[in-house]
Structure formats: C-alpha cells, structure tokens
Amino acid sequence: MGALSGMGRGIALALAREGVHVVCSDIKEECAQHGFEEDKHIPTHTVIANNGKTSAYQQCDMGNTAEKFTLIELTVKKFSKIDILINNAGV
C-alpha cells in the first residue's frame, strides 16, 4: 500500500492496531511532509514497530511489475502468506 502518508498511512496504522502484520510500501522511501499527522516525519512502518506491532517496509512502484513481485516475495518470505492486499496507490 502507499503507506507513507494520507489514506495509506491511516489504513496501515488501523490494521496494525488490530494486530495485523503490515508490509508498508510506497513509491519512494522519504515520508511526505504535506500530511496532517504530527509524526509525519517518521516512516509508517517505524511508527507501527514503535507501538509494539509487526511491520516491514519495501519500496514499490505499483507501475513496475518487477517491483510488485519483489514486494510479494518479501511479504511471503517474512509472513508466510498474504491475507489482505490493499492497493491505494494513485493520483
């Protein structure tokens, strides 16, 4: 998911609060600074880990097939399977 800011960040944090292991991804590694979150300078996967939940990060451009496969491979390697897939990437 585009998890570094906005709706994607909100979805990732909400799922983590419910105990879901979250793999955060975004097109770039830098946090967006235009959001409303007080901790927007901290990557979402770090916020999740700081709250005692399980998370990982993988850079992914959803328009790049190879990067999508890398994201899937990382997720399955780390968590054995994918239960929920959210793609909120877009303009």
Coordinates of C-alpha atoms in Angstrom, one line a residue:
M1 CA 0.0 0.0 0.0
G2 CA 1.1 3.6 -0.5
A3 CA 1.7 3.7 3.3
L4 CA 3.9 6.7 3.9
S5 CA 1.2 9.3 4.1
G6 CA -2.5 10.1 3.9
M7 CA -5.1 7.4 3.5
G8 CA -2.5 4.6 3.1
R9 CA -0.8 5.6 6.3
G10 CA -4.2 5.6 8.1
I11 CA -5.1 2.2 6.7
A12 CA -1.7 0.7 7.7
L13 CA -1.9 2.1 11.3
A14 CA -5.5 1.0 11.7
L15 CA -4.7 -2.6 10.6
A16 CA -1.6 -2.7 12.9
R17 CA -3.8 -1.6 15.9
E18 CA -6.0 -4.6 15.1
G19 CA -3.0 -6.9 15.3
V20 CA -2.4 -7.3 11.5
H21 CA 1.3 -7.7 10.4
V22 CA 1.7 -4.9 7.9
V23 CA 4.1 -4.6 5.0
C24 CA 4.2 -0.9 4.1
S25 CA 5.3 0.2 0.6
D26 CA 5.4 3.4 -1.3
I27 CA 6.9 4.7 -4.5
K28 CA 9.7 6.4 -2.5
E29 CA 11.3 5.9 0.8
E30 CA 11.0 9.5 2.1
C31 CA 8.0 10.5 4.1
A32 CA 5.7 13.0 2.6
Q33 CA 5.7 16.3 4.6
H34 CA 2.4 17.7 3.4
G35 CA 0.2 15.4 5.6
F36 CA -1.6 16.3 8.8
E37 CA 0.0 13.7 11.1
E38 CA 2.1 15.1 13.9
D39 CA 4.6 12.3 13.4
K40 CA 4.6 12.5 9.6
H41 CA 8.4 12.7 9.6
I42 CA 8.6 9.1 11.0
P43 CA 8.0 6.3 8.4
T44 CA 4.8 4.4 9.0
H45 CA 6.5 1.0 9.5
T46 CA 8.6 2.6 12.2
V47 CA 5.5 4.1 13.9
I48 CA 3.9 0.6 13.9
A49 CA 7.1 -1.0 15.3
N50 CA 7.3 1.7 18.0
N51 CA 3.8 0.8 19.1
G52 CA 4.8 -2.9 19.6
K53 CA 3.3 -4.2 16.4
T54 CA 4.9 -6.1 13.5
S55 CA 5.7 -4.3 10.3
A56 CA 8.1 -4.2 7.4
Y57 CA 8.9 -1.8 4.5
Q58 CA 9.6 -2.4 0.8
Q59 CA 9.9 0.3 -1.8
C60 CA 7.5 -0.4 -4.6
D61 CA 6.3 1.5 -7.7
M62 CA 2.9 -0.2 -8.5
G63 CA 3.5 0.6 -12.2
N64 CA 6.6 -1.6 -12.1
T65 CA 5.9 -5.4 -12.4
A66 CA 9.3 -6.5 -11.1
E67 CA 8.9 -4.3 -8.0
K68 CA 5.5 -5.8 -7.3
F69 CA 6.9 -9.3 -7.5
T70 CA 9.7 -8.2 -5.1
L71 CA 7.0 -6.9 -2.7
I72 CA 5.1 -10.1 -2.8
E73 CA 8.2 -12.2 -2.3
L74 CA 9.3 -10.2 0.7
T75 CA 5.8 -10.4 2.2
V76 CA 5.6 -14.2 1.8
K77 CA 9.1 -14.7 3.0
K78 CA 8.6 -12.7 6.1
F79 CA 5.0 -13.7 7.0
S80 CA 4.4 -16.9 5.0
K81 CA 1.3 -15.7 3.2
I82 CA -0.8 -12.7 2.2
D83 CA -4.2 -12.4 3.8
I84 CA -5.2 -8.8 2.9
L85 CA -4.0 -6.8 -0.1
I86 CA -4.7 -3.1 -0.3
N87 CA -3.5 -1.0 -3.3
N88 CA -4.5 2.6 -2.6
A89 CA -1.8 3.9 -5.0
G90 CA -3.0 6.6 -7.3
V91 CA -3.0 10.2 -8.2

